Tab-separated table of C-alpha atoms and ligand atoms in Angstrom:
chain	number	residue	atom	x	y	z
D	1	MET	CA	-21.116	-0.625	53.053
D	2	LEU	CA	-17.427	-0.658	53.821
D	3	ASP	CA	-15.871	-3.939	54.828
D	4	ILE	CA	-14.964	-4.108	58.507
D	5	GLU	CA	-12.051	-6.460	57.729
D	6	PHE	CA	-10.543	-3.813	55.492
D	7	VAL	CA	-10.423	-1.256	58.301
D	8	ARG	CA	-9.339	-3.864	60.837
D	9	SER	CA	-6.438	-5.122	58.730
D	10	ARG	CA	-5.095	-1.579	58.329
D	11	PHE	CA	-5.447	-0.837	62.040
D	12	ILE	CA	-3.516	-3.993	62.944
D	13	LYS	CA	-0.833	-3.358	60.365
D	14	HIS	CA	-0.430	0.296	61.108
D	15	PHE	CA	-0.207	0.159	64.881
D	16	ASP	CA	1.020	-2.517	67.268
D	17	GLY	CA	-0.789	-5.557	65.885
D	18	LYS	CA	-3.613	-5.392	68.418
D	19	THR	CA	-7.259	-4.929	67.496
D	20	GLY	CA	-9.545	-2.240	68.873
D	21	LYS	CA	-13.279	-1.669	68.702
D	22	VAL	CA	-14.985	-0.667	65.491
D	23	TYR	CA	-17.549	2.116	65.126
D	24	VAL	CA	-19.487	3.371	62.169
D	25	ALA	CA	-21.568	6.448	61.354
D	26	PRO	CA	-23.376	7.392	58.152
D	27	GLY	CA	-23.604	10.329	55.800
D	28	ARG	CA	-27.067	11.679	55.094
D	29	ILE	CA	-29.511	12.730	52.460
D	30	ASN	CA	-32.058	15.479	52.958
D	31	LEU	CA	-35.367	15.245	51.137
D	32	ILE	CA	-36.173	18.897	51.715
D	33	GLY	CA	-35.417	21.754	54.140
D	34	GLU	CA	-32.111	23.309	53.148
D	35	HIS	CA	-30.384	26.123	55.074
D	36	THR	CA	-33.283	26.033	57.497
D	37	ASP	CA	-31.504	24.328	60.399
D	38	TYR	CA	-29.499	27.337	61.575
D	39	ASN	CA	-32.669	29.403	61.094
D	40	GLY	CA	-34.612	27.333	63.609
D	41	GLY	CA	-36.740	25.751	60.861
D	42	PHE	CA	-37.497	22.191	59.788
D	43	VAL	CA	-35.325	19.649	57.987
D	44	PHE	CA	-36.183	16.230	56.602
D	45	PRO	CA	-33.037	14.095	56.460
D	46	GLY	CA	-32.250	10.403	56.672
D	47	ALA	CA	-29.014	8.486	57.253
D	48	VAL	CA	-27.627	6.474	54.340
D	49	ASP	CA	-25.624	3.325	53.716
D	50	LYS	CA	-22.427	5.297	53.020
D	51	VAL	CA	-20.336	5.551	56.157
D	52	ILE	CA	-17.194	6.455	58.009
D	53	MET	CA	-15.794	3.459	59.867
D	54	ALA	CA	-13.137	3.708	62.566
D	55	GLU	CA	-11.209	1.232	64.662
D	56	MET	CA	-10.116	2.753	67.969
D	57	ARG	CA	-8.186	1.623	71.016
D	58	PRO	CA	-6.828	3.449	74.061
D	59	ASN	CA	-3.017	3.415	73.804
D	60	GLY	CA	-2.149	3.891	77.459
D	61	THR	CA	-0.694	7.385	77.044
D	62	GLU	CA	-2.063	10.365	78.897
D	63	ASP	CA	-3.026	12.359	75.818
D	64	THR	CA	-1.281	11.272	72.634
D	65	VAL	CA	-3.590	10.444	69.747
D	66	MET	CA	-2.104	8.464	66.874
D	67	ALA	CA	-4.367	8.766	63.874
D	68	TYR	CA	-4.245	7.115	60.472
D	69	ALA	CA	-6.480	8.127	57.565
D	70	ILE	CA	-6.577	4.880	55.580
D	71	ASP	CA	-7.949	6.369	52.353
D	72	LEU	CA	-5.384	9.168	52.330
D	73	LYS	CA	-2.552	6.981	53.636
D	74	ASP	CA	-1.756	9.829	55.986
D	75	ARG	CA	-0.601	9.526	59.605
D	76	VAL	CA	-0.804	12.331	62.149
D	77	ASP	CA	0.088	12.147	65.854
D	78	PHE	CA	-0.886	14.928	68.193
D	79	LYS	CA	-1.412	15.709	71.845
D	80	LEU	CA	-4.869	16.540	73.132
D	81	SER	CA	-3.270	19.113	75.433
D	82	ASP	CA	-1.737	21.002	72.496
D	83	PRO	CA	-3.945	24.118	72.255
D	84	ALA	CA	-3.310	24.519	68.523
D	85	GLY	CA	-4.151	20.942	67.559
D	86	PRO	CA	-3.043	19.252	64.330
D	87	ARG	CA	-2.982	21.087	61.017
D	88	ALA	CA	-4.257	18.363	58.675
D	89	SER	CA	-7.927	19.130	58.132
D	90	TRP	CA	-9.056	15.503	58.603
D	91	ALA	CA	-7.157	15.261	61.910
D	92	ARG	CA	-8.860	18.397	63.206
D	93	TYR	CA	-12.139	16.458	63.320
D	94	ILE	CA	-10.512	13.895	65.607
D	95	TYR	CA	-8.889	16.549	67.763
D	96	GLY	CA	-12.063	18.675	67.847
D	97	ILE	CA	-14.466	15.908	68.794
D	98	SER	CA	-12.064	14.657	71.477
D	99	LYS	CA	-11.982	18.125	73.025
D	100	GLU	CA	-15.750	18.497	72.802
D	101	MET	CA	-16.307	15.087	74.419
D	102	GLN	CA	-13.913	16.116	77.192
D	103	LYS	CA	-16.057	19.217	77.726
D	104	LEU	CA	-19.011	16.856	78.224
D	105	GLY	CA	-17.118	15.170	81.026
D	106	VAL	CA	-15.718	12.183	79.121
D	107	PRO	CA	-12.150	11.578	80.380
D	108	VAL	CA	-10.626	11.064	76.936
D	109	LYS	CA	-7.001	9.880	77.111
D	110	GLY	CA	-4.530	8.872	74.395
D	111	TYR	CA	-5.777	6.471	71.729
D	112	ASN	CA	-4.986	4.971	68.347
D	113	ILE	CA	-7.444	5.350	65.519
D	114	ALA	CA	-7.567	4.289	61.880
D	115	PHE	CA	-10.557	5.163	59.743
D	116	ALA	CA	-11.867	4.907	56.202
D	117	GLY	CA	-15.029	5.946	54.448
D	118	ASP	CA	-17.254	5.486	51.451
D	119	VAL	CA	-19.227	8.709	51.912
D	120	PRO	CA	-18.144	10.597	48.802
D	121	LEU	CA	-16.093	13.631	49.849
D	122	GLY	CA	-17.354	17.048	48.854
D	123	ALA	CA	-20.621	15.586	47.577
D	124	GLY	CA	-22.832	17.351	50.123
D	125	MET	CA	-23.570	14.075	51.923
D	126	SER	CA	-21.843	15.187	55.073
D	127	SER	CA	-18.768	13.069	55.347
D	128	SER	CA	-17.612	15.453	58.065
D	129	ALA	CA	-20.659	14.832	60.280
D	130	ALA	CA	-20.159	11.113	59.685
D	131	MET	CA	-16.610	11.438	61.034
D	132	GLU	CA	-17.708	13.442	64.055
D	133	SER	CA	-20.536	11.048	64.954
D	134	CYS	CA	-18.404	7.972	64.422
D	135	PHE	CA	-15.565	9.264	66.596
D	136	ALA	CA	-17.992	10.603	69.228
D	137	CYS	CA	-19.642	7.188	69.423
D	138	GLY	CA	-16.228	5.552	69.870
D	139	LEU	CA	-15.016	7.980	72.533
D	140	ASN	CA	-18.287	7.676	74.418
D	141	ASP	CA	-17.877	3.900	74.466
D	142	LEU	CA	-14.134	3.697	75.143
D	143	PHE	CA	-13.796	6.421	77.750
D	144	GLY	CA	-17.286	7.513	78.803
D	145	ASP	CA	-19.248	4.346	79.717
D	146	ASN	CA	-21.735	5.448	77.042
D	147	LYS	CA	-23.097	8.048	79.399
D	148	VAL	CA	-23.292	10.857	76.856
D	149	GLU	CA	-26.775	11.106	75.322
D	150	LYS	CA	-27.324	11.063	71.576
D	151	TRP	CA	-28.311	14.727	71.384
D	152	ASP	CA	-25.149	15.757	73.203
D	153	MET	CA	-23.048	13.719	70.781
D	154	ALA	CA	-24.720	15.438	67.830
D	155	LEU	CA	-24.147	18.837	69.425
D	156	ALA	CA	-20.506	17.949	70.122
D	157	GLY	CA	-20.115	17.206	66.404
D	158	GLN	CA	-21.637	20.558	65.491
D	159	ALA	CA	-19.381	22.324	68.025
D	160	THR	CA	-16.392	20.605	66.399
D	161	GLU	CA	-17.315	22.262	63.095
D	162	HIS	CA	-17.768	25.658	64.767
D	163	ASN	CA	-14.736	25.605	67.021
D	164	TYR	CA	-12.113	23.669	65.056
D	165	CYS	CA	-13.116	23.554	61.386
D	166	GLY	CA	-14.423	27.050	60.601
D	167	VAL	CA	-17.938	26.055	59.492
D	168	ASN	CA	-20.791	27.721	61.326
D	169	CYS	CA	-23.169	24.906	60.403
D	170	GLY	CA	-26.584	23.962	61.740
D	171	ILE	CA	-27.456	20.683	63.437
D	172	MET	CA	-29.052	18.710	60.592
D	173	ASP	CA	-26.069	16.609	59.523
D	174	GLN	CA	-24.916	15.512	62.954
D	175	PHE	CA	-28.512	14.877	64.001
D	176	ALA	CA	-29.121	12.641	60.982
D	177	SER	CA	-25.871	10.763	61.429
D	178	VAL	CA	-26.563	10.040	65.101
D	179	PHE	CA	-30.348	9.428	65.056
D	180	GLY	CA	-30.821	7.770	61.642
D	181	GLN	CA	-32.966	4.633	61.364
D	182	ALA	CA	-33.187	2.185	58.475
D	183	GLY	CA	-36.070	2.926	56.120
D	184	LYS	CA	-37.048	6.159	57.871
D	185	LEU	CA	-36.620	9.838	57.238
D	186	MET	CA	-36.859	12.229	60.146
D	187	ARG	CA	-38.621	15.536	60.393
D	188	LEU	CA	-36.703	17.642	62.859
D	189	ASP	CA	-37.875	20.935	64.267
D	190	CYS	CA	-34.498	22.613	64.745
D	191	ARG	CA	-35.913	25.150	67.192
D	192	SER	CA	-37.458	22.751	69.720
D	193	ARG	CA	-35.345	19.728	68.684
D	194	GLU	CA	-38.483	17.609	68.548
D	195	PHE	CA	-38.465	15.056	65.772
D	196	GLU	CA	-40.544	12.322	64.230
D	197	TYR	CA	-39.604	9.318	62.137
D	198	TYR	CA	-41.370	8.963	58.771
D	199	PRO	CA	-41.243	5.551	57.084
D	200	PHE	CA	-40.022	6.266	53.569
D	201	ASN	CA	-40.885	3.696	50.959
D	202	PRO	CA	-42.102	5.475	47.857
D	203	VAL	CA	-43.531	2.548	45.933
D	204	GLY	CA	-42.928	3.067	42.223
D	205	TYR	CA	-40.161	5.641	42.740
D	206	LYS	CA	-36.425	5.678	43.301
D	207	LEU	CA	-34.340	8.213	45.108
D	208	VAL	CA	-31.034	8.803	43.367
D	209	LEU	CA	-28.230	11.295	43.815
D	210	ILE	CA	-26.284	12.692	40.912
D	211	ASN	CA	-22.903	14.003	41.949
D	212	SER	CA	-21.814	16.940	39.808
D	213	CYS	CA	-18.270	16.184	40.974
D	214	VAL	CA	-17.840	19.881	41.603
D	215	LYS	CA	-16.319	19.593	45.029
D	216	HIS	CA	-18.376	21.407	47.590
D	217	GLU	CA	-16.341	22.869	50.414
D	218	LEU	CA	-18.017	24.713	53.241
D	219	ALA	CA	-14.990	25.805	55.281
D	220	GLY	CA	-14.107	29.379	54.407
D	221	SER	CA	-16.934	29.377	51.896
D	222	PRO	CA	-19.872	31.734	51.503
D	223	TYR	CA	-21.859	29.306	53.678
D	224	ASN	CA	-21.111	31.407	56.754
D	225	ASP	CA	-22.079	34.563	54.814
D	226	ARG	CA	-25.528	33.121	54.171
D	227	ARG	CA	-25.983	32.524	57.856
D	228	ASN	CA	-24.843	36.086	58.621
D	229	SER	CA	-27.409	37.473	56.162
D	230	CYS	CA	-30.195	35.627	57.939
D	231	GLU	CA	-29.030	36.834	61.331
D	232	ARG	CA	-28.887	40.447	60.140
D	233	VAL	CA	-32.483	40.284	58.942
D	234	VAL	CA	-33.566	38.907	62.313
D	235	GLU	CA	-31.803	41.807	64.060
D	236	HIS	CA	-33.682	44.330	61.923
D	237	ILE	CA	-37.020	42.675	62.592
D	238	ALA	CA	-36.288	42.402	66.311
D	239	ALA	CA	-35.424	46.112	66.473
D	240	LYS	CA	-38.858	46.949	65.060
D	241	HIS	CA	-40.660	44.691	67.541
D	242	PRO	CA	-39.032	45.125	70.949
D	243	GLU	CA	-42.100	43.545	72.574
D	244	ALA	CA	-41.454	40.103	71.042
D	245	LYS	CA	-38.577	37.629	71.107
D	246	PHE	CA	-36.895	36.909	67.789
D	247	GLU	CA	-34.076	34.393	67.825
D	248	THR	CA	-34.054	33.136	64.251
D	249	LEU	CA	-35.992	33.585	61.018
D	250	ARG	CA	-38.319	30.857	62.262
D	251	ASP	CA	-39.777	33.431	64.626
D	252	CYS	CA	-40.460	35.918	61.802
D	253	THR	CA	-43.502	36.217	59.547
D	254	TRP	CA	-43.729	37.179	55.884
D	255	GLU	CA	-45.252	40.530	56.922
D	256	GLN	CA	-42.371	41.271	59.266
D	257	LEU	CA	-39.883	40.467	56.526
D	258	GLU	CA	-41.687	42.873	54.186
D	259	GLU	CA	-41.473	45.606	56.827
D	260	VAL	CA	-37.665	45.532	56.734
D	261	LYS	CA	-37.334	44.880	53.004
D	262	ASP	CA	-35.885	48.285	52.138
D	263	GLU	CA	-33.541	48.620	55.062
D	264	VAL	CA	-31.875	45.172	54.869
D	265	GLY	CA	-30.922	45.418	51.213
D	266	HIS	CA	-31.817	43.173	48.305
D	267	GLU	CA	-29.350	40.372	48.974
D	268	ASP	CA	-30.262	39.756	52.613
D	269	TYR	CA	-33.960	40.150	51.782
D	270	THR	CA	-33.979	37.509	49.044
D	271	ARG	CA	-32.012	35.116	51.236
D	272	ALA	CA	-34.482	35.498	54.090
D	273	LYS	CA	-37.344	35.096	51.617
D	274	PHE	CA	-35.944	31.740	50.582
D	275	VAL	CA	-35.720	30.585	54.202
D	276	LEU	CA	-39.317	31.500	55.002
D	277	GLY	CA	-40.533	29.715	51.871
D	278	GLU	CA	-38.436	26.654	52.632
D	279	LYS	CA	-40.003	26.300	56.052
D	280	ASP	CA	-43.452	26.075	54.435
D	281	ARG	CA	-42.201	23.629	51.811
D	282	VAL	CA	-40.947	21.117	54.384
D	283	LEU	CA	-44.340	21.060	56.060
D	284	ALA	CA	-46.097	20.698	52.697
D	285	VAL	CA	-43.841	17.770	51.805
D	286	CYS	CA	-44.539	16.016	55.108
D	287	ASP	CA	-48.287	16.249	54.506
D	288	ALA	CA	-47.906	15.061	50.937
D	289	LEU	CA	-45.775	12.107	51.995
D	290	VAL	CA	-48.372	10.941	54.465
D	291	LYS	CA	-50.912	10.984	51.635
D	292	GLY	CA	-48.514	9.272	49.214
D	293	ASP	CA	-48.710	12.329	46.981
D	294	TYR	CA	-45.272	12.238	45.377
D	295	GLU	CA	-46.171	14.777	42.695
D	296	THR	CA	-46.509	17.439	45.386
D	297	VAL	CA	-43.269	16.267	47.016
D	298	GLY	CA	-41.545	16.642	43.654
D	299	GLN	CA	-42.966	20.083	42.890
D	300	ASN	CA	-41.677	21.338	46.209
D	301	MET	CA	-38.248	19.892	45.479
D	302	TYR	CA	-38.105	21.850	42.214
D	303	ALA	CA	-39.245	24.987	44.025
D	304	THR	CA	-36.447	24.515	46.544
D	305	HIS	CA	-33.909	24.220	43.762
D	306	GLU	CA	-35.168	27.395	42.165
D	307	GLY	CA	-34.924	29.231	45.492
D	308	LEU	CA	-31.467	27.872	46.322
D	309	SER	CA	-30.253	28.869	42.899
D	310	LYS	CA	-31.874	32.300	42.355
D	311	ASP	CA	-32.509	33.630	45.852
D	312	TYR	CA	-30.038	31.908	48.141
D	313	GLU	CA	-27.367	31.724	45.426
D	314	VAL	CA	-25.714	28.500	46.492
D	315	SER	CA	-25.970	26.724	43.144
D	316	CYS	CA	-23.529	26.578	40.243
D	317	GLU	CA	-23.805	26.045	36.502
D	318	GLU	CA	-23.335	22.288	36.786
D	319	LEU	CA	-26.064	21.821	39.415
D	320	ASP	CA	-28.514	23.986	37.494
D	321	PHE	CA	-27.784	21.936	34.405
D	322	LEU	CA	-28.464	18.665	36.262
D	323	ASN	CA	-31.726	20.127	37.489
D	324	ASP	CA	-32.758	21.212	33.963
D	325	VAL	CA	-32.013	17.796	32.528
D	326	ALA	CA	-34.039	16.137	35.291
D	327	LYS	CA	-36.989	18.371	34.460
D	328	GLU	CA	-36.709	17.637	30.753
D	329	CYS	CA	-36.623	13.895	31.483
D	330	GLY	CA	-39.860	14.111	33.464
D	331	VAL	CA	-38.213	13.393	36.821
D	332	THR	CA	-40.779	13.973	39.588
D	333	GLY	CA	-38.549	16.092	41.834
D	334	SER	CA	-34.958	17.294	41.717
D	335	ARG	CA	-32.862	19.789	43.623
D	336	ILE	CA	-29.477	20.647	45.055
D	337	MET	CA	-28.878	18.701	48.239
D	338	GLY	CA	-26.988	19.979	51.280
D	339	GLY	CA	-25.119	23.241	51.587
D	340	GLY	CA	-24.660	23.761	47.844
D	341	PHE	CA	-21.674	25.252	45.991
D	342	GLY	CA	-21.220	21.884	44.254
D	343	GLY	CA	-21.975	18.331	45.327
D	344	CYS	CA	-25.123	16.411	44.398
D	345	THR	CA	-28.656	16.816	43.271
D	346	ILE	CA	-31.258	14.580	44.888
D	347	ASN	CA	-33.845	13.181	42.474
D	348	LEU	CA	-37.158	11.445	42.980
D	349	VAL	CA	-37.661	9.386	39.836
D	350	LYS	CA	-40.447	7.079	38.702
D	351	ASP	CA	-39.120	3.519	38.333
D	352	GLU	CA	-39.747	3.434	34.600
D	353	LEU	CA	-37.893	6.710	34.047
D	354	TYR	CA	-34.855	5.742	36.101
D	355	GLU	CA	-32.751	4.133	33.345
D	356	PRO	CA	-33.541	6.694	30.642
D	357	PHE	CA	-32.869	9.543	33.079
D	358	ILE	CA	-29.533	8.139	34.228
D	359	ASN	CA	-28.398	7.541	30.663
D	360	THR	CA	-29.495	10.963	29.445
D	361	VAL	CA	-28.004	12.853	32.349
D	362	LYS	CA	-24.651	11.079	32.004
D	363	GLU	CA	-24.499	11.682	28.290
D	364	ARG	CA	-25.541	15.325	28.363
D	365	TYR	CA	-23.438	16.274	31.384
D	366	THR	CA	-20.333	14.687	29.914
D	367	ALA	CA	-20.930	16.385	26.555
D	368	LYS	CA	-21.269	19.775	28.230
D	369	PHE	CA	-18.670	19.682	30.993
D	370	GLY	CA	-16.200	17.093	29.757
D	371	LYS	CA	-16.536	14.937	32.872
D	372	GLN	CA	-18.879	12.178	34.025
D	373	PRO	CA	-21.309	12.850	36.829
D	374	LYS	CA	-21.520	10.043	39.401
D	375	VAL	CA	-24.743	8.221	40.097
D	376	ILE	CA	-25.172	7.403	43.796
D	377	ASP	CA	-27.960	5.062	44.843
D	378	VAL	CA	-28.729	5.298	48.516
D	379	VAL	CA	-30.504	3.109	51.040
D	380	ILE	CA	-31.909	4.813	54.143
D	381	SER	CA	-30.008	3.222	57.000
D	382	ASP	CA	-29.149	3.274	60.707
D	383	GLY	CA	-27.214	5.975	62.556
D	384	ALA	CA	-23.917	5.874	64.502
D	385	ARG	CA	-23.211	2.594	66.312
D	386	LYS	CA	-20.624	0.114	67.473
D	387	LEU	CA	-19.956	-2.647	64.954
D	388	SER	CA	-17.586	-4.869	66.843
D	389	ASP	CA	-15.812	-5.271	70.186
I	401	GLA	C1	-24.617	21.840	55.458
I	401	GLA	C2	-24.643	22.131	56.947
I	401	GLA	C3	-26.034	21.896	57.523
I	401	GLA	C4	-27.105	22.602	56.705
I	401	GLA	C5	-26.922	22.335	55.219
I	401	GLA	C6	-27.859	23.141	54.378
I	401	GLA	O1	-24.805	20.470	55.212
I	401	GLA	O2	-23.707	21.330	57.638
I	401	GLA	O3	-26.069	22.293	58.869
I	401	GLA	O4	-27.119	23.962	56.983
I	401	GLA	O5	-25.604	22.585	54.787
I	401	GLA	O6	-29.162	22.749	54.595
């Protein structure tokens, strides 16, 4: 994990020499359950040991935030009362979460903040949720007597994406970053918000991410289009069944989807088909995990990749290639992780196949695309928290 002294030294140097309090929040992995969160389905994420770390201190002003992005060496000052907010995309997370925490009744005033991170950007590991959760945790502590509940902090992070960053995301990433626990994955029902922790210790296997280094970017991307497709299908189904309540695809059956197949068009139909299948796969994986049946976990991961690539169309040549190589190497399970359009694959690999797989994938990817993929080992870790007073 990042070194607290590194962040602290920059905070001291960059501002007035005083120290603040230090907060941290992680990125996440997701074993299975992709694009299901905004459809009211299930997800199966866990927080990781890659984090955003921020030092923060009230600066005595009414509403001036002085922010320094250590990794970018970029400084932005803005006023919370400015309705437009800052332009720099990283600063919009700070502005957005401050506004959302204010809406929750936290009397956020001016503060100084310096932050850094080792969550790879654009890798689909949710560096943005890590920022939101980290800053929310800090604001809750500094200005709110820690009165805001964890769920509200996660929702404030999601609202930041919706209202200030242009991504109509679901709740998975912020949930994982806030609620994560070391050594445990979490199965979240995104409709009821009930969740359970699942100890994850696949003896004889490793979980490894391979970053295609194709930068995934959700803002202004077809991510929101996918969500719109799903919502259109729900509207069609609801119109046919005025007696029932349909809020998301979670409320719809395979039969109901078939009923509207012709009227919704091929693209929306295949997208909805993926979502219904993915809901079943998460449940199958949970059962398999309890039984220690990693072969079934892996088969479902491959099926998810296939669906994300062919039906949901959020893959790219590089990710499909990584998936093919994993299959050829005998990797137990492999798939795109996160929103797609670049970023990582997540791979469940038998211990003895780990080295040969890593070597083969590096060699073949570099030969084909002229750039190295990055291997990211992850440890399932704790969620957002204060590190130091
Ligand atoms: C992004 C979003 C999440 C989720 C995933 C896809 O990470 O932020 O809400 O929709 O994509 O599963």
